[in-house]
Amino acid sequence: MTSEDVLAPVSETEALRQQLLQAQRLSSVGELASSIAHEFNNILTTIINSAKLGSRSPDVAEKQIAFERIVKAGQRAAAIAGGMLGFARKSGTHRQNCDVARLVEEVLILTEKDLSKNRVHVETKFHARPVAWVVPGQIEQILVNLVLNARQAMPNGGRLKIEVRDSLDADTVEIKVADTGVGIAPDQLRLIFEPFFTTKQPDEYGRGGTGLGLSVCRQIIEQHHGRIRVESVAGKGSTFTVKLPKRLTDDPE
């Protein structure tokens, strides 16, 4: 048996794993597409109305206000488009130093409209802004999954709280995502990270969960040598806690 014979299955497995990560990432993009399209429509309406006001008004001050609204709306659109494109394309495995709180902020830019449309109030609490040596696109993928899961667990609206902190030993970063949703039954709690297991019921279009979101999250976290745990009370909500090491022993200085 040659070395190529030994390495081939490993490389094929890794290629399939990357395809799974990308497919799950694009599934999340699809879930957000409708809300983001609606947000862009609102932004375009603001730009058009402000442009009309600025072109018609003889008052210099009113023109300036109109132009400032256009710039602000354009910057908002650019941030959303950049975030969406970046999230969809970030399929690499290159690790880098990342401000974890900033990754949370970028994910909330993408999900803000979807959450507000579903009457979900978001609260963030950054006890620190720790930096970790991670694959940024993959950590964002975890966060998008957890945020969308939380929103789906609150069909009548609710509160989503995201916290970032340094661990007590300062060697790990902790991200906590808590919702006030329907919770998870005790007999299902031990199964939620298993591939293809889902607690989501089909919606009005017959679409339910794929059962891959949390399974992919666990894969990513294990690749980062981290861990994830969940606490849940049926009818009161769930809390997912992700712990990631800031660095590994073989990381570059």
Short mmCIF file of C-alpha atoms in Angstrom, two decimals:
data_model
loop_
_atom_site.label_atom_id
_atom_site.label_comp_id
_atom_site.label_asym_id
_atom_site.label_seq_id
_atom_site.Cartn_x
_atom_site.Cartn_y
_atom_site.Cartn_z
CA MET A 1 0.00 0.00 0.00
CA THR A 2 1.43 3.37 -0.98
CA SER A 3 1.30 6.57 1.06
CA GLU A 4 -1.14 7.96 -1.54
CA ASP A 5 -3.54 5.07 -0.80
CA VAL A 6 -3.46 5.95 2.91
CA LEU A 7 -3.91 9.69 2.40
CA ALA A 8 -6.65 9.54 -0.24
CA PRO A 9 -9.54 8.52 2.09
CA VAL A 10 -8.50 11.20 4.58
CA SER A 11 -8.45 13.92 1.94
CA GLU A 12 -11.76 12.71 0.51
CA THR A 13 -13.33 12.76 3.98
CA GLU A 14 -12.06 16.29 4.56
CA ALA A 15 -13.38 17.38 1.14
CA LEU A 16 -16.80 15.97 1.99
CA ARG A 17 -16.71 17.68 5.38
CA GLN A 18 -15.97 21.03 3.73
CA GLN A 19 -18.84 20.47 1.29
CA LEU A 20 -21.17 19.78 4.22
CA LEU A 21 -20.05 22.96 5.97
CA GLN A 22 -20.61 25.00 2.81
CA ALA A 23 -24.03 23.45 2.15
CA GLN A 24 -25.13 24.19 5.70
CA ARG A 25 -23.77 27.75 5.43
CA LEU A 26 -25.73 28.37 2.22
CA SER A 27 -28.85 26.93 3.86
CA SER A 28 -28.54 29.65 6.52
CA VAL A 29 -28.10 32.28 3.80
CA GLY A 30 -31.33 31.03 2.22
CA GLU A 31 -33.19 31.40 5.52
CA LEU A 32 -32.04 35.02 5.79
CA ALA A 33 -32.59 35.97 2.13
CA SER A 34 -36.22 37.07 2.44
CA SER A 35 -35.58 39.36 5.41
CA ILE A 36 -32.48 40.86 3.81
CA ALA A 37 -34.33 41.50 0.54
CA HIS A 38 -37.02 43.32 2.51
CA GLU A 39 -34.35 45.36 4.30
CA PHE A 40 -32.77 46.34 0.98
CA ASN A 41 -36.17 47.46 -0.29
CA ASN A 42 -36.52 49.75 2.75
CA ILE A 43 -33.01 51.12 2.19
CA LEU A 44 -33.72 51.82 -1.49
CA THR A 45 -36.95 53.60 -0.56
CA THR A 46 -34.99 55.82 1.85
CA ILE A 47 -32.37 56.60 -0.81
CA ILE A 48 -34.94 57.39 -3.51
CA ASN A 49 -37.08 59.59 -1.27
CA SER A 50 -34.05 61.44 0.09
CA ALA A 51 -32.68 61.97 -3.42
CA LYS A 52 -36.02 63.44 -4.54
CA LEU A 53 -36.15 65.70 -1.50
CA GLY A 54 -32.59 66.87 -2.01
CA SER A 55 -33.07 67.61 -5.70
CA ARG A 56 -36.31 69.54 -5.22
CA SER A 57 -35.55 71.56 -2.11
CA PRO A 58 -33.93 74.99 -2.59
CA ASP A 59 -32.81 74.96 1.04
CA VAL A 60 -29.11 74.09 1.40
CA ALA A 61 -29.59 72.67 4.90
CA GLU A 62 -32.37 70.33 3.72
CA LYS A 63 -30.20 69.18 0.81
CA GLN A 64 -27.39 68.38 3.24
CA ILE A 65 -29.73 66.37 5.46
CA ALA A 66 -31.00 64.45 2.43
CA PHE A 67 -27.47 63.65 1.26
CA GLU A 68 -26.49 62.47 4.74
CA ARG A 69 -29.49 60.10 4.79
CA ILE A 70 -28.42 58.73 1.41
CA VAL A 71 -24.87 58.13 2.60
CA LYS A 72 -26.06 56.48 5.81
CA ALA A 73 -28.49 54.22 3.93
CA GLY A 74 -25.80 53.32 1.39
CA GLN A 75 -23.37 52.42 4.16
CA ARG A 76 -26.02 50.23 5.79
CA ALA A 77 -26.63 48.43 2.48
CA ALA A 78 -22.90 47.96 1.94
CA ALA A 79 -22.49 46.48 5.43
CA ILE A 80 -25.31 44.00 4.89
CA ALA A 81 -24.14 43.01 1.40
CA GLY A 82 -20.54 42.70 2.54
CA GLY A 83 -21.54 40.60 5.52
CA MET A 84 -23.74 38.30 3.45
CA LEU A 85 -21.15 37.80 0.70
CA GLY A 86 -18.40 37.30 3.24
CA PHE A 87 -20.44 34.76 5.19
CA ALA A 88 -21.39 32.82 2.05
CA ARG A 89 -17.82 32.74 0.73
CA LYS A 90 -15.88 32.10 3.93
CA SER A 91 -15.29 28.43 3.27
CA GLY A 92 -11.55 28.31 3.98
CA THR A 93 -9.78 26.81 6.98
CA HIS A 94 -7.22 29.57 7.56
CA ARG A 95 -7.08 30.56 11.22
CA GLN A 96 -6.34 34.08 12.38
CA ASN A 97 -6.57 36.28 15.46
CA CYS A 98 -10.17 37.46 15.74
CA ASP A 99 -12.06 39.75 18.08
CA VAL A 100 -14.84 37.33 19.07
CA ALA A 101 -17.24 40.12 20.04
CA ARG A 102 -16.75 41.61 16.58
CA LEU A 103 -17.78 38.29 15.00
CA VAL A 104 -20.98 38.45 17.07
CA GLU A 105 -21.62 42.01 15.86
CA GLU A 106 -21.15 40.97 12.22
CA VAL A 107 -23.60 38.10 12.60
CA LEU A 108 -26.18 40.42 14.17
CA ILE A 109 -25.90 42.73 11.15
CA LEU A 110 -27.00 39.79 8.99
CA THR A 111 -29.76 38.57 11.30
CA GLU A 112 -31.06 41.90 12.64
CA LYS A 113 -33.98 42.25 10.22
CA ASP A 114 -34.97 38.60 10.53
CA LEU A 115 -35.03 38.88 14.33
CA SER A 116 -36.95 42.17 14.42
CA LYS A 117 -39.51 40.86 11.92
CA ASN A 118 -40.16 37.95 14.28
CA ARG A 119 -40.41 40.25 17.32
CA VAL A 120 -37.21 39.00 18.92
CA HIS A 121 -35.49 41.56 21.14
CA VAL A 122 -31.70 41.21 21.15
CA GLU A 123 -29.47 42.01 24.10
CA THR A 124 -25.68 41.77 23.87
CA LYS A 125 -23.32 41.84 26.81
CA PHE A 126 -19.59 41.89 26.11
CA HIS A 127 -17.84 41.43 29.45
CA ALA A 128 -14.58 41.59 27.47
CA ARG A 129 -13.42 41.64 23.87
CA PRO A 130 -11.22 38.53 23.86
CA VAL A 131 -9.13 37.61 20.83
CA ALA A 132 -8.91 33.96 19.73
CA TRP A 133 -6.97 32.15 17.00
CA VAL A 134 -9.91 30.75 14.99
CA VAL A 135 -11.35 30.33 11.50
CA PRO A 136 -13.62 33.42 11.48
CA GLY A 137 -16.12 32.16 8.89
CA GLN A 138 -16.65 28.96 10.84
CA ILE A 139 -17.24 30.75 14.14
CA GLU A 140 -19.73 33.03 12.38
CA GLN A 141 -21.43 29.90 11.02
CA ILE A 142 -21.86 28.58 14.58
CA LEU A 143 -23.31 31.91 15.70
CA VAL A 144 -25.74 32.18 12.77
CA ASN A 145 -26.98 28.66 13.49
CA LEU A 146 -27.51 29.37 17.17
CA VAL A 147 -29.24 32.70 16.49
CA LEU A 148 -31.59 31.22 13.86
CA ASN A 149 -32.36 28.27 16.12
CA ALA A 150 -33.19 30.67 18.94
CA ARG A 151 -35.48 32.72 16.69
CA GLN A 152 -37.28 29.56 15.53
CA ALA A 153 -37.75 28.53 19.17
CA MET A 154 -39.62 31.81 19.79
CA PRO A 155 -42.49 31.74 17.25
CA ASN A 156 -44.36 34.46 19.17
CA GLY A 157 -41.31 36.61 19.80
CA GLY A 158 -39.11 36.80 22.86
CA ARG A 159 -35.69 37.79 24.10
CA LEU A 160 -32.31 36.69 22.77
CA LYS A 161 -29.25 37.38 24.92
CA ILE A 162 -25.70 36.91 23.65
CA GLU A 163 -22.77 37.21 26.03
CA VAL A 164 -19.02 37.11 25.40
CA ARG A 165 -16.50 36.77 28.20
CA ASP A 166 -13.02 35.61 29.08
CA SER A 167 -13.01 32.41 31.09
CA LEU A 168 -11.70 32.52 34.64
CA ASP A 169 -8.40 30.98 33.59
CA ALA A 170 -8.20 33.47 30.67
CA ASP A 171 -7.18 30.68 28.28
CA THR A 172 -10.60 30.26 26.67
CA VAL A 173 -13.35 32.45 25.26
CA GLU A 174 -16.94 31.84 26.29
CA ILE A 175 -19.93 32.69 24.07
CA LYS A 176 -23.38 32.24 25.55
CA VAL A 177 -26.58 32.36 23.45
CA ALA A 178 -29.79 32.27 25.51
CA ASP A 179 -33.42 32.48 24.39
CA THR A 180 -36.83 32.59 26.07
CA GLY A 181 -38.34 30.09 23.67
CA VAL A 182 -40.17 26.78 23.88
CA GLY A 183 -37.17 24.89 25.25
CA ILE A 184 -36.15 21.31 24.58
CA ALA A 185 -37.70 18.24 26.16
CA PRO A 186 -35.32 16.28 28.43
CA ASP A 187 -35.53 13.13 26.30
CA GLN A 188 -34.48 15.12 23.21
CA LEU A 189 -31.69 17.10 24.85
CA ARG A 190 -29.07 14.36 24.50
CA LEU A 191 -29.88 13.89 20.80
CA ILE A 192 -29.80 17.44 19.46
CA PHE A 193 -26.16 17.29 18.31
CA GLU A 194 -26.71 14.04 16.40
CA PRO A 195 -26.76 14.34 12.57
CA PHE A 196 -30.25 14.56 11.04
CA PHE A 197 -32.03 14.79 14.40
CA THR A 198 -34.37 17.78 14.53
CA THR A 199 -37.08 19.05 16.86
CA LYS A 200 -38.41 21.51 14.25
CA GLN A 201 -41.84 20.93 12.78
CA PRO A 202 -42.48 21.61 9.07
CA ASP A 203 -43.63 25.17 8.39
CA GLU A 204 -46.50 26.27 6.16
CA TYR A 205 -44.41 25.44 3.09
CA GLY A 206 -43.55 21.95 4.35
CA ARG A 207 -39.99 22.92 5.26
CA GLY A 208 -38.60 21.59 8.52
CA GLY A 209 -35.13 21.37 9.99
CA THR A 210 -32.42 19.34 8.26
CA GLY A 211 -30.95 18.18 11.54
CA LEU A 212 -27.50 19.31 10.41
CA GLY A 213 -27.15 22.73 12.03
CA LEU A 214 -26.11 21.72 15.54
CA SER A 215 -24.21 18.70 14.24
CA VAL A 216 -22.12 21.01 12.06
CA CYS A 217 -21.66 23.39 15.02
CA ARG A 218 -20.25 20.56 17.10
CA GLN A 219 -17.90 19.51 14.27
CA ILE A 220 -16.54 23.05 13.96
CA ILE A 221 -16.12 23.44 17.71
CA GLU A 222 -14.31 20.11 18.01
CA GLN A 223 -12.02 21.13 15.15
CA HIS A 224 -11.17 24.19 17.24
CA HIS A 225 -10.59 21.93 20.30
CA GLY A 226 -13.48 23.62 22.06
CA ARG A 227 -16.73 22.38 23.54
CA ILE A 228 -20.43 23.20 23.51
CA ARG A 229 -23.10 22.49 26.09
CA VAL A 230 -26.79 23.23 26.37
CA GLU A 231 -29.15 23.86 29.26
CA SER A 232 -32.87 23.94 28.60
CA VAL A 233 -36.18 24.01 30.41
CA ALA A 234 -39.29 23.12 28.41
CA GLY A 235 -41.48 26.19 28.06
CA LYS A 236 -38.84 28.59 29.41
CA GLY A 237 -35.97 28.60 26.93
CA SER A 238 -32.51 27.28 26.15
CA THR A 239 -28.94 28.43 26.70
CA PHE A 240 -26.05 27.27 24.51
CA THR A 241 -22.54 27.88 25.81
CA VAL A 242 -19.55 27.62 23.49
CA LYS A 243 -16.00 27.58 24.89
CA LEU A 244 -13.06 28.02 22.53
CA PRO A 245 -9.36 28.01 23.39
CA LYS A 246 -7.63 31.29 22.57
CA ARG A 247 -4.63 29.41 21.22
CA LEU A 248 -3.37 25.85 20.84
CA THR A 249 0.13 24.70 21.75
CA ASP A 250 1.14 24.37 18.08
CA ASP A 251 -0.25 27.76 17.04
CA PRO A 252 2.25 30.34 15.73
CA GLU A 253 3.24 33.04 18.17
#
